[in-house]
């Protein structure tokens, strides 16, 4: 039966790609009714035509669990030829031909820091087939790819789904203006067919792949298509090996980014004298002071505050040049790229020797020294080496972030390390901050009324958590900041009502972000009173609702961090706080403490929660220990204090 289904899929593709009328769904497709995922992807096809890219996606949904297979990532604004239908067994169908015909579903990552939009096809049921096609112009600099892919110079596709896939096909025109490669990963090699004007690579019967919690997609060894521009001035080095290739790429492409066409002038020289005066201490200490001064002096408008966005001239970005450091020094404004360049040249003006790390986004890809592709990197970090050989990394593009704070996706990864004094490169590791550097602290004061637990909470942050909080609220006006904090807190707990919320210091480079909140949690009277000591508090780590008994993927945590929460409350008249069971646990992933106390002299109760995440990654063989660690966190965050009536 598989052969007949494949033939039907292939024939239908020809008709779809030609733009003809829809064909009837073959009986073999409707016969698909079993499987744990609730859906089977019949076909996922991409055809790269030099001037356009055409996409076809077809899926059979046969159970509730498969509904989400009828979703696709949001379409780019450049999408054309949108056409699709949802078909039912009795022959009825719902046709659609525009993005506006789809419903939207917003997806958040486990920690809530990332959001993306999926489009849901109309009319999806638990027994249907959804077929969809669209195109977009390959309007990049050299054609081949759309401009949305790094100006058309670099694109990566992971060829896998959370549902079984009968056909996954890539067709590339020949000749093609960009270099490309397809790695099967752990999958069998694809079928390859060639014609006079194209090459087609087809995977068949790929298994369902779901990204396990606390893992990185690049470590799963899935089929992967990479398309990139190999510049003419380094193409000749490909045959000379990786060392020669990367040093040539550094000289021809990465060095000019920092050293060529830089406009300094008198204004920058004046700024350099101002910001480098009286620097002292170790090289890293001098760099910290310099970045703090720079962040206070120049506004990185890539992360503008609400007031700055409102005041920005309409055409400010029209002729903006990030390499014009003199203009930034004069008007006090630049963007993220300009901030990195200013910091780099200020370090040199101070007599320090900056090191450059070109790093990948580990959620997207991992740097492969032997894959001779100059576009593997997502950002640059600036490093300063200490006399003892240690390296401190800085990301000056993260506005108001504590110097030394780097986004977790760029840490604990292999990078291309470039010595700016010799402009030679090597492979090296970018480390990460320890648990004590990344802090969340919540201080709760509770009052227990007859009908509700009323509370006030103050927050403090340091390291990357401080940057996350600032970045969440900085672009909003104060009223909207309060609204977002209120909504976020009330979402965490049923029956929780926020009376007031205030976010502080989001636009102050010299002060850490804090917030203050007042709220209440409705309670029922009774012989016993159960108290949540930390109502609405975000948990230190996301704990999935279900965890498999075993896994094969490496374990990767976001970053090392410490969360401390302290709750104090007067025990109401007529109640007693008897002994409460404390929790003190630790393993190789960290420590979890939940310690209650009662002072009879003052009648005050107290609970201290402390969670330290001290591991960054671990092999899959330590999955049982990690599940245990997450279990302790869930236990501690759900624990309640029980008060009993006297007498």
Coordinates of C-alpha atoms in Angstrom, one line a residue:
X1 CA 0.0 0.0 0.0
X2 CA 2.9 2.3 0.6
X3 CA 3.9 2.2 -3.0
X4 CA 0.4 3.2 -4.2
X5 CA 0.4 6.1 -1.7
X6 CA 3.8 7.4 -2.8
X7 CA 2.6 7.3 -6.5
X8 CA -0.5 9.2 -5.6
X9 CA 1.5 11.8 -3.7
X10 CA 3.9 12.2 -6.6
X11 CA 1.1 12.7 -9.1
X12 CA -0.7 15.1 -7.0
X13 CA 2.5 17.1 -6.5
X14 CA 2.8 17.6 -10.3
X15 CA -0.7 18.9 -10.5
X16 CA -0.3 21.2 -7.4
X17 CA 3.0 22.7 -8.6
X18 CA 1.4 23.3 -12.0
X19 CA -1.4 25.2 -10.3
X20 CA -4.2 23.1 -11.8
X21 CA -7.4 22.1 -10.1
X22 CA -7.2 19.9 -6.9
X23 CA -7.2 16.2 -7.5
X24 CA -9.4 13.8 -5.5
X25 CA -7.8 12.3 -2.4
X26 CA -6.9 8.7 -3.1
X27 CA -8.6 6.0 -1.0
X28 CA -5.3 4.9 0.3
X29 CA -4.9 8.2 2.1
X30 CA -8.3 8.0 3.8
X31 CA -7.4 4.5 4.9
X32 CA -4.7 5.9 7.2
X33 CA -6.4 5.9 10.6
X34 CA -3.9 4.6 13.1
X35 CA -0.8 5.9 14.9
X36 CA 0.1 7.5 18.2
X37 CA 0.7 11.0 16.8
X38 CA -2.8 11.3 15.3
X39 CA -1.5 12.5 11.9
X40 CA 0.8 11.6 9.0
X41 CA 2.5 14.2 6.9
X42 CA 1.9 13.0 3.3
X43 CA 4.3 15.4 1.7
X44 CA 6.6 18.3 2.6
X45 CA 8.3 19.6 -0.6
X46 CA 10.4 22.7 -1.4
X47 CA 11.5 23.5 -4.9
X48 CA 14.2 26.1 -5.3
X49 CA 13.9 27.7 -8.8
X50 CA 16.6 30.4 -8.6
X51 CA 14.0 33.2 -9.0
X52 CA 11.3 31.7 -6.7
X53 CA 10.8 29.0 -4.1
X54 CA 7.7 26.9 -4.2
X55 CA 6.3 25.0 -1.2
X56 CA 3.8 22.1 -0.9
X57 CA 2.6 20.7 2.4
X58 CA 0.0 17.9 2.8
X59 CA -1.1 16.2 5.9
X60 CA -3.7 13.5 6.9
X61 CA -5.2 14.2 10.3
X62 CA -7.1 11.2 11.8
X63 CA -7.2 11.9 15.6
X64 CA -7.4 14.7 18.1
X65 CA -3.6 14.4 18.8
X66 CA -2.8 15.3 15.2
X67 CA -4.7 18.6 14.9
X68 CA -1.5 20.6 15.3
X69 CA 0.0 18.9 12.2
X70 CA -2.3 21.2 10.2
X71 CA -0.4 24.2 11.4
X72 CA 2.5 25.9 9.7
X73 CA 4.9 28.6 10.8
X74 CA 3.7 32.1 10.0
X75 CA 4.1 33.1 6.4
X76 CA 6.5 35.8 5.3
X77 CA 5.0 39.1 4.1
X78 CA 6.4 38.2 0.7
X79 CA 4.3 35.0 0.3
X80 CA 2.4 34.7 -3.0
X81 CA 0.2 32.1 -4.6
X82 CA -1.3 31.0 -1.3
X83 CA -3.7 28.2 -2.0
X84 CA -5.1 25.4 0.1
X85 CA -8.0 23.3 1.2
X86 CA -9.3 21.2 4.0
X87 CA -11.0 18.0 2.7
X88 CA -13.4 15.7 4.5
X89 CA -14.1 12.0 3.8
X90 CA -17.6 12.8 2.3
X91 CA -16.0 15.0 -0.4
X92 CA -16.8 18.4 1.2
X93 CA -14.0 20.9 1.4
X94 CA -13.0 24.3 2.7
X95 CA -10.8 26.2 0.4
X96 CA -8.5 29.1 1.4
X97 CA -6.2 31.5 -0.6
X98 CA -4.9 34.1 1.8
X99 CA -3.1 34.4 5.1
X100 CA -6.2 36.0 6.6
X101 CA -8.1 32.8 6.1
X102 CA -5.9 31.1 8.8
X103 CA -6.4 31.3 12.6
X104 CA -3.3 32.2 14.6
X105 CA -1.9 30.3 17.6
X106 CA 0.9 31.9 19.6
X107 CA 3.5 29.4 21.0
X108 CA 5.7 30.2 24.0
X109 CA 8.9 28.4 24.9
X110 CA 9.0 26.6 28.2
X111 CA 10.4 29.6 30.1
X112 CA 8.1 32.1 28.3
X113 CA 10.9 34.1 26.9
X114 CA 10.3 33.3 23.3
X115 CA 7.1 33.5 21.3
X116 CA 6.2 32.6 17.7
X117 CA 3.1 32.5 15.6
X118 CA 1.7 29.4 13.9
X119 CA -1.1 29.5 11.3
X120 CA -4.0 27.0 11.7
X121 CA -5.7 25.9 8.5
X122 CA -9.5 26.5 8.5
X123 CA -11.9 23.7 9.1
X124 CA -9.5 21.2 10.6
X125 CA -11.3 18.2 12.3
X126 CA -10.1 14.8 13.6
X127 CA -10.8 13.3 10.2
X128 CA -9.5 15.4 7.3
X129 CA -6.7 16.1 4.8
X130 CA -5.1 19.5 4.6
X131 CA -3.3 20.5 1.4
X132 CA -1.4 23.8 1.1
X133 CA 1.0 25.5 -1.3
X134 CA 2.6 28.9 -1.6
X135 CA 5.6 30.6 -3.2
X136 CA 7.9 33.5 -2.5
X137 CA 10.4 35.5 -4.5
X138 CA 14.1 34.6 -4.2
X139 CA 15.0 38.3 -4.0
X140 CA 18.3 37.9 -2.1
X141 CA 21.4 39.6 -3.2
X142 CA 22.4 36.8 -5.5
X143 CA 18.9 35.3 -6.0
X144 CA 18.4 31.7 -5.0
X145 CA 17.1 32.6 -1.5
X146 CA 14.7 35.3 -0.2
X147 CA 16.2 38.4 1.3
X148 CA 14.8 37.4 4.7
X149 CA 17.5 34.7 4.9
X150 CA 20.5 36.9 5.8
X151 CA 19.9 39.0 2.7
X152 CA 19.7 35.8 0.7
X153 CA 23.2 34.6 1.7
X154 CA 22.4 31.8 4.2
X155 CA 19.5 29.5 4.9
X156 CA 19.2 26.3 7.0
X157 CA 16.2 23.9 7.1
X158 CA 15.8 21.0 9.5
X159 CA 14.0 18.3 7.6
X160 CA 12.0 16.7 10.3
X161 CA 8.5 16.9 11.9
X162 CA 6.8 15.8 15.1
X163 CA 4.7 13.6 12.9
X164 CA 5.7 10.7 10.6
X165 CA 6.5 12.0 7.2
X166 CA 5.9 9.9 4.0
X167 CA 7.7 12.2 1.6
X168 CA 10.2 15.0 2.4
X169 CA 11.6 16.4 -0.8
X170 CA 14.0 19.1 -1.9
X171 CA 14.5 20.1 -5.5
X172 CA 17.2 22.5 -6.5
X173 CA 17.6 24.1 -10.0
X174 CA 20.9 23.4 -11.9
X175 CA 22.9 25.6 -12.1
X176 CA 22.2 27.3 -8.8
X177 CA 23.8 30.6 -7.7
X178 CA 24.6 29.5 -4.2
X179 CA 26.4 26.6 -2.6
X180 CA 24.3 24.0 -0.9
X181 CA 24.6 20.7 0.9
X182 CA 22.1 18.2 2.4
X183 CA 23.2 16.1 5.4
X184 CA 21.0 13.1 6.2
X185 CA 22.1 13.1 9.8
X186 CA 21.0 9.8 11.4
X187 CA 18.4 9.2 8.7
X188 CA 19.0 6.9 5.6
X189 CA 20.4 8.7 2.6
X190 CA 17.8 10.3 0.4
X191 CA 16.9 9.1 -3.1
X192 CA 18.7 11.4 -5.7
X193 CA 17.3 12.0 -9.2
X194 CA 18.7 14.5 -11.7
X195 CA 17.5 16.1 -14.9
X196 CA 19.0 18.6 -17.2
X197 CA 17.8 21.5 -15.1
X198 CA 17.4 20.2 -11.5
X199 CA 18.4 17.8 -8.8
X200 CA 15.8 16.2 -6.5
X201 CA 16.6 14.6 -3.1
X202 CA 13.7 12.7 -1.5
X203 CA 13.5 11.2 2.0
X204 CA 10.7 8.6 2.5
X205 CA 9.0 7.4 5.6
X206 CA 10.8 9.6 8.1
X207 CA 9.8 8.9 11.7
X208 CA 8.2 11.4 14.0
X209 CA 10.8 13.6 15.8
X210 CA 9.8 15.6 18.8
X211 CA 12.4 17.9 20.5
X212 CA 12.8 16.6 24.1
X213 CA 12.6 19.2 26.9
X214 CA 16.0 20.6 27.8
X215 CA 17.7 19.7 24.5
X216 CA 19.1 21.4 21.4
X217 CA 17.8 20.5 18.0
X218 CA 21.3 20.5 16.4
X219 CA 22.3 17.7 18.7
X220 CA 19.6 15.3 17.4
X221 CA 21.4 14.7 14.0
X222 CA 18.3 15.3 11.9
X223 CA 18.4 15.8 8.1
X224 CA 19.6 19.3 7.4
X225 CA 19.7 21.4 4.2
X226 CA 22.2 24.3 4.2
X227 CA 22.3 26.9 1.4
X228 CA 24.9 29.7 1.4
X229 CA 27.0 32.0 -0.6
X230 CA 30.7 31.0 -0.9
X231 CA 32.4 34.4 -1.6
X232 CA 34.7 34.4 -4.6
X233 CA 37.7 35.8 -2.6
X234 CA 37.7 32.8 -0.3
X235 CA 36.4 30.0 -2.6
X236 CA 40.0 29.2 -3.6
X237 CA 40.9 28.4 0.0
X238 CA 38.3 25.6 0.3
X239 CA 40.8 23.1 -1.3
X240 CA 43.5 24.2 1.1
X241 CA 41.8 23.0 4.3
X242 CA 40.0 24.5 7.3
X243 CA 42.9 26.4 8.8
X244 CA 43.7 28.2 5.5
X245 CA 40.0 28.8 4.8
X246 CA 39.1 30.4 8.1
X247 CA 42.2 32.7 8.1
X248 CA 41.3 33.8 4.6
X249 CA 37.7 34.4 5.7
X250 CA 39.0 36.5 8.6
X251 CA 41.2 38.6 6.5
X252 CA 38.7 39.1 3.6
X253 CA 35.4 39.5 5.5
X254 CA 35.6 39.6 9.3
X255 CA 38.5 42.0 9.7
X256 CA 37.0 44.6 7.4
X257 CA 33.8 44.6 9.5
X258 CA 35.9 46.1 12.3
X259 CA 38.7 48.0 10.7
X260 CA 37.6 49.3 7.3
X261 CA 35.5 52.4 6.5
X262 CA 35.4 53.3 10.2
X263 CA 34.7 57.1 10.6
X264 CA 36.1 58.4 13.9
X265 CA 37.0 62.0 13.6
X266 CA 37.3 64.5 16.4
X267 CA 34.0 63.7 18.1
X268 CA 35.0 60.0 18.6
X269 CA 38.5 61.0 19.8
X270 CA 36.9 63.3 22.4
X271 CA 34.5 60.5 23.5
X272 CA 37.5 58.1 23.8
X273 CA 39.4 60.4 26.0
X274 CA 36.3 61.0 28.2
X275 CA 35.5 57.3 28.6
X276 CA 39.0 55.8 29.0
X277 CA 40.3 58.3 31.6
X278 CA 41.3 56.8 34.9
X279 CA 40.6 53.2 34.0
X280 CA 42.2 50.9 36.6
X281 CA 42.4 47.3 37.7
X282 CA 42.8 44.2 35.7
X283 CA 42.1 44.2 31.9
X284 CA 38.6 42.8 32.5
X285 CA 37.8 45.3 35.2
X286 CA 38.8 48.1 32.9
X287 CA 36.6 46.7 30.2
X288 CA 33.7 46.4 32.6
X289 CA 34.1 50.1 33.6
X290 CA 34.4 51.1 30.0
X291 CA 31.2 49.4 28.9
X292 CA 29.3 50.8 31.9
X293 CA 30.4 54.3 30.9
X294 CA 29.5 53.7 27.2
X295 CA 26.1 52.4 28.1
X296 CA 25.4 55.6 30.0
X297 CA 26.8 57.8 27.3
X298 CA 25.5 56.3 24.0
X299 CA 21.9 55.1 23.5
X300 CA 21.6 51.7 21.6
X301 CA 18.4 52.4 19.9
X302 CA 18.1 48.8 18.7
X303 CA 16.6 48.4 22.2
X304 CA 15.0 51.8 22.6
X305 CA 12.9 52.8 25.6
X306 CA 9.4 53.9 25.1
X307 CA 10.3 57.6 25.4
X308 CA 13.2 57.2 23.0
X309 CA 11.0 55.5 20.4
X310 CA 8.4 58.3 20.7
X311 CA 11.0 61.0 20.3
X312 CA 13.0 59.5 17.4
X313 CA 12.9 61.5 14.2
X314 CA 10.9 59.8 11.5
X315 CA 13.8 59.4 9.1
X316 CA 16.5 58.7 11.6
X317 CA 17.4 55.2 10.2
X318 CA 17.1 56.2 6.6
X319 CA 20.8 57.0 6.0
X320 CA 22.1 55.6 9.3
X321 CA 25.7 54.3 9.1
X322 CA 26.8 52.1 12.1
X323 CA 30.5 52.6 11.1
X324 CA 30.2 56.3 11.6
X325 CA 31.4 56.4 15.1
X326 CA 31.9 60.2 15.0
X327 CA 28.2 60.7 14.4
X328 CA 27.3 58.4 17.3
X329 CA 29.7 60.2 19.6
X330 CA 28.2 63.5 18.5
X331 CA 24.5 62.7 18.8
X332 CA 24.6 60.0 21.5
X333 CA 22.7 57.5 19.4
X334 CA 23.6 54.3 17.5
X335 CA 22.3 50.8 16.9
X336 CA 23.5 47.4 18.1
X337 CA 26.2 47.0 15.4
X338 CA 27.4 50.5 16.1
X339 CA 27.6 49.8 19.8
X340 CA 29.8 46.8 19.2
X341 CA 32.2 48.8 17.0
X342 CA 32.4 51.7 19.5
X343 CA 33.3 49.3 22.3
X344 CA 35.9 47.5 20.2
X345 CA 37.6 50.8 19.3
X346 CA 37.4 52.2 22.8
X347 CA 39.1 49.0 24.1
X348 CA 41.9 49.6 21.6
X349 CA 42.1 53.3 22.6
X350 CA 42.5 52.2 26.2
X351 CA 45.5 50.0 25.3
X352 CA 43.6 46.8 25.7
X353 CA 43.6 43.9 23.2
X354 CA 40.1 42.8 22.2
X355 CA 39.5 39.2 21.1
X356 CA 36.5 38.5 18.8
X357 CA 34.4 35.4 19.1
X358 CA 32.0 34.6 16.2
X359 CA 29.4 32.5 17.8
X360 CA 26.4 30.5 16.5
X361 CA 22.9 30.5 18.1
X362 CA 23.0 27.0 19.6
X363 CA 19.2 26.7 19.3
X364 CA 19.7 27.0 15.5
X365 CA 23.1 25.5 14.7
X366 CA 26.5 24.5 16.1
X367 CA 29.8 25.7 14.6
X368 CA 31.5 23.1 12.5
X369 CA 35.1 24.0 11.9
X370 CA 35.3 21.6 8.9
X371 CA 32.1 22.9 7.3
X372 CA 33.6 25.7 5.2
X373 CA 30.7 28.1 5.3
X374 CA 31.4 31.7 6.6
X375 CA 27.8 32.3 7.6
X376 CA 27.5 29.8 10.4
X377 CA 27.5 32.6 13.1
X378 CA 24.7 34.6 14.6
X379 CA 26.6 37.3 16.5
X380 CA 30.0 38.5 17.7
X381 CA 31.2 38.7 21.2
X382 CA 34.2 40.8 22.4
X383 CA 36.6 39.2 24.8
X384 CA 39.3 40.4 27.1
X385 CA 42.0 38.0 28.3
X386 CA 43.2 38.1 31.9
X387 CA 46.9 37.8 32.8
X388 CA 46.1 34.3 34.3
X389 CA 44.8 33.2 30.9
X390 CA 41.0 33.5 31.7
X391 CA 38.7 35.1 29.2
X392 CA 35.8 37.5 30.0
X393 CA 33.2 37.9 27.2
X394 CA 31.1 40.9 26.6
X395 CA 28.1 41.6 24.4
X396 CA 27.8 45.4 24.0
X397 CA 24.7 45.0 21.9
X398 CA 22.6 44.0 24.9
X399 CA 21.6 47.4 26.2
X400 CA 21.9 48.0 30.0
X401 CA 22.9 44.4 30.5
X402 CA 25.5 43.9 33.3
X403 CA 28.9 43.8 31.6
X404 CA 29.8 40.2 31.1
X405 CA 26.2 39.0 30.5
X406 CA 25.8 37.1 27.3
X407 CA 22.6 35.6 26.0
X408 CA 22.5 31.8 26.9
X409 CA 22.1 30.8 23.3
X410 CA 25.6 32.1 22.6
X411 CA 27.3 30.5 25.6
X412 CA 28.8 27.0 26.3
X413 CA 29.4 26.7 22.5
X414 CA 32.3 26.3 20.2
X415 CA 33.1 29.5 18.3
X416 CA 35.6 31.0 15.9
X417 CA 38.1 32.9 18.1
X418 CA 39.9 35.8 16.4
X419 CA 43.0 37.6 17.8
X420 CA 42.5 41.2 16.6
X421 CA 46.3 41.8 16.9
X422 CA 47.2 39.1 14.3
X423 CA 43.8 38.5 12.7
X424 CA 44.3 34.8 12.9
X425 CA 41.6 32.4 14.1
X426 CA 41.2 29.2 16.0
X427 CA 38.4 27.0 17.4
X428 CA 37.6 27.7 21.0
X429 CA 34.9 27.5 23.6
X430 CA 32.8 30.4 24.9
X431 CA 32.0 29.7 28.5
X432 CA 29.1 31.0 30.7
X433 CA 28.5 32.7 34.0
X434 CA 28.1 30.7 37.2
X435 CA 24.9 30.3 39.3
X436 CA 25.8 33.1 41.7
X437 CA 26.0 35.7 38.8
X438 CA 22.4 35.1 37.6
X439 CA 20.0 35.8 40.4
X440 CA 16.3 36.2 41.0
X441 CA 15.2 37.2 44.4
X442 CA 11.6 37.6 45.6
X443 CA 10.6 39.0 49.0
X444 CA 7.0 38.2 50.1
X445 CA 5.1 39.8 53.0
X446 CA 1.8 38.1 53.6
X447 CA -1.2 39.0 55.8
X448 CA -3.8 36.3 56.3
X449 CA -7.3 37.7 56.4
X450 CA -10.4 35.5 56.9
X451 CA -11.3 35.3 53.2
X452 CA -8.0 35.9 51.5
X453 CA -4.2 35.8 51.7
X454 CA -3.0 39.4 50.9
X455 CA 0.6 39.9 49.9
X456 CA 3.2 42.3 48.7
X457 CA 6.2 41.1 46.8
X458 CA 9.4 42.9 45.8
X459 CA 11.8 41.5 43.2
X460 CA 15.5 41.9 42.6
X461 CA 17.5 40.5 39.7
X462 CA 21.2 40.2 38.6
X463 CA 23.0 38.9 35.6
X464 CA 21.0 37.5 32.7
X465 CA 17.6 37.4 34.6
X466 CA 18.0 41.2 35.1
X467 CA 18.5 41.7 31.4
X468 CA 15.4 39.6 30.6
X469 CA 13.2 41.6 32.9
X470 CA 14.5 44.9 31.6
X471 CA 14.1 43.9 28.0
X472 CA 10.6 42.6 28.6
X473 CA 9.4 46.0 29.8
X474 CA 11.8 48.7 28.5
X475 CA 10.0 49.5 25.3
X476 CA 6.6 50.0 27.0
X477 CA 5.2 53.0 28.7
X478 CA 4.8 52.7 32.5
X479 CA 1.1 52.0 32.3
X480 CA 1.7 49.1 29.9
X481 CA 4.6 47.8 32.0
X482 CA 2.3 47.5 35.0
X483 CA -0.4 45.9 32.9
X484 CA 2.0 43.2 31.5
X485 CA 3.4 42.4 35.0
X486 CA -0.2 42.1 36.3
X487 CA -1.3 39.8 33.6
X488 CA 1.8 37.7 33.8
X489 CA 1.3 37.2 37.6
X490 CA -2.4 36.5 37.5
X491 CA -1.8 33.9 34.8
X492 CA 0.4 31.9 37.1
X493 CA -2.3 31.0 39.7
X494 CA -6.0 30.5 39.9
X495 CA -7.9 32.9 42.2
X496 CA -5.0 35.3 42.3
X497 CA -5.9 39.0 41.8
X498 CA -3.3 41.8 41.4
X499 CA -4.3 45.1 43.0
X500 CA -1.2 47.1 41.8
X501 CA 2.0 46.5 40.0
X502 CA 5.0 48.8 39.3
X503 CA 8.1 48.1 37.3
X504 CA 11.1 50.3 38.1
X505 CA 14.4 51.4 36.5
X506 CA 13.9 50.0 33.0
X507 CA 15.6 53.0 31.4
X508 CA 18.2 53.7 34.1
X509 CA 21.6 52.3 33.0
X510 CA 23.0 52.7 36.6
X511 CA 20.2 50.8 38.4
X512 CA 18.9 47.3 38.3
X513 CA 15.4 46.6 37.3
X514 CA 13.0 45.8 40.2
X515 CA 9.3 45.5 40.5
X516 CA 6.7 45.8 43.3
X517 CA 3.4 44.1 43.4
X518 CA 0.4 43.8 45.7
X519 CA -2.2 41.1 45.4
X520 CA -4.5 38.6 47.1
X521 CA -5.4 35.0 46.9
X522 CA -8.9 33.9 47.8
X523 CA -9.2 31.4 50.6
X524 CA -11.9 29.3 52.3
X525 CA -12.2 29.3 56.1
X526 CA -11.9 26.0 57.9
X527 CA -10.3 24.0 60.8
X528 CA -7.1 24.1 58.8
X529 CA -5.7 26.9 56.7
X530 CA -3.3 26.1 53.8
X531 CA -0.9 28.9 52.8
X532 CA 0.9 29.3 49.5
X533 CA 4.1 31.2 50.7
X534 CA 5.0 32.4 47.2
X535 CA 1.8 33.1 45.2
X536 CA 2.4 33.8 41.5
X537 CA 6.2 33.4 41.7
X538 CA 7.8 32.1 38.5
X539 CA 9.5 28.8 38.9
X540 CA 13.3 28.5 38.7
X541 CA 13.0 26.1 35.8
X542 CA 10.2 24.9 33.5
X543 CA 8.9 21.5 34.7
X544 CA 7.1 19.8 31.8
X545 CA 3.8 18.0 32.6
X546 CA 5.3 14.7 31.4
X547 CA 8.8 13.4 31.3
X548 CA 9.9 10.2 29.5
X549 CA 11.5 7.5 31.5
X550 CA 14.6 7.6 29.3
X551 CA 16.2 9.6 26.5
X552 CA 19.1 9.6 24.1
X553 CA 19.6 13.4 23.5
X554 CA 22.1 15.3 25.6
X555 CA 20.6 17.5 28.4
X556 CA 21.1 21.2 28.0
X557 CA 19.9 23.8 30.5
X558 CA 19.3 27.4 29.7
X559 CA 22.0 28.8 32.1
X560 CA 23.2 28.4 35.6
X561 CA 21.3 30.5 38.1
X562 CA 20.1 31.0 41.6
X563 CA 16.6 31.8 42.7
X564 CA 16.0 32.9 46.3
X565 CA 12.5 33.6 47.8
X566 CA 11.7 34.6 51.3
X567 CA 8.1 34.8 52.7
X568 CA 7.2 36.1 56.1
X569 CA 3.7 36.2 57.6
X570 CA 2.0 36.7 61.0
X571 CA 0.1 33.6 62.1
X572 CA -3.5 34.7 62.6
X573 CA -5.1 34.7 66.1
X574 CA -6.6 31.4 66.8
X575 CA -4.2 29.4 64.6
X576 CA -0.9 27.6 65.3
X577 CA 1.9 26.8 62.9
X578 CA 3.1 23.3 63.9
X579 CA 6.2 21.6 62.5
X580 CA 6.5 21.6 58.8
X581 CA 8.7 19.2 56.8
X582 CA 11.7 20.9 55.3
X583 CA 13.2 20.0 51.9
X584 CA 17.0 19.9 51.5
X585 CA 18.2 18.1 48.4
X586 CA 21.1 18.2 46.0
X587 CA 22.7 16.3 43.1
X588 CA 25.0 17.1 40.2
X589 CA 22.4 19.5 38.7
X590 CA 22.1 21.7 41.7
X591 CA 20.5 22.3 45.1
X592 CA 16.9 22.8 46.3
X593 CA 16.1 24.0 49.8
X594 CA 12.6 24.8 51.3
X595 CA 13.0 25.6 54.9
X596 CA 10.1 26.8 57.2
X597 CA 10.4 28.4 60.6
X598 CA 8.1 29.9 63.3
X599 CA 9.1 32.3 66.0
X600 CA 6.8 31.9 69.0
X601 CA 8.0 35.2 70.5
X602 CA 6.7 37.3 67.6
X603 CA 4.1 34.9 66.2
X604 CA 5.8 35.3 62.8
X605 CA 6.1 32.4 60.3
X606 CA 8.8 32.3 57.6
X607 CA 9.7 30.2 54.6
X608 CA 13.0 30.3 52.6
X609 CA 13.2 28.8 49.2
X610 CA 16.6 28.5 47.5
X611 CA 17.2 26.8 44.2
X612 CA 20.7 26.7 42.6
X613 CA 21.1 25.4 39.0
X614 CA 24.8 24.6 38.8
X615 CA 25.0 22.5 35.7
X616 CA 24.9 23.7 32.1
X617 CA 24.7 20.4 30.3
X618 CA 24.9 16.6 30.9
X619 CA 24.9 13.4 28.8
X620 CA 21.6 11.5 28.4
X621 CA 22.9 8.9 30.9
X622 CA 22.2 11.4 33.7
X623 CA 18.5 11.8 32.7
X624 CA 17.3 10.1 35.9
X625 CA 19.2 12.6 38.1
X626 CA 17.8 15.5 36.1
X627 CA 14.3 14.2 36.4
X628 CA 14.9 13.9 40.1
X629 CA 16.2 17.6 40.2
X630 CA 13.1 18.8 38.4
X631 CA 10.9 16.8 40.8
X632 CA 12.5 18.6 43.8
X633 CA 11.9 22.0 42.1
X634 CA 8.2 21.1 41.5
X635 CA 7.9 19.8 45.1
X636 CA 9.4 23.0 46.6
X637 CA 7.4 25.4 44.4
X638 CA 4.1 23.7 45.1
X639 CA 4.7 23.2 48.9
X640 CA 2.2 24.9 51.2
X641 CA 2.3 25.8 54.9
X642 CA -0.5 24.3 57.0
X643 CA -1.9 26.3 59.9
X644 CA -4.3 24.6 62.4
X645 CA -6.9 26.1 64.6
X646 CA -6.2 26.1 68.3
X647 CA -8.2 24.0 70.6

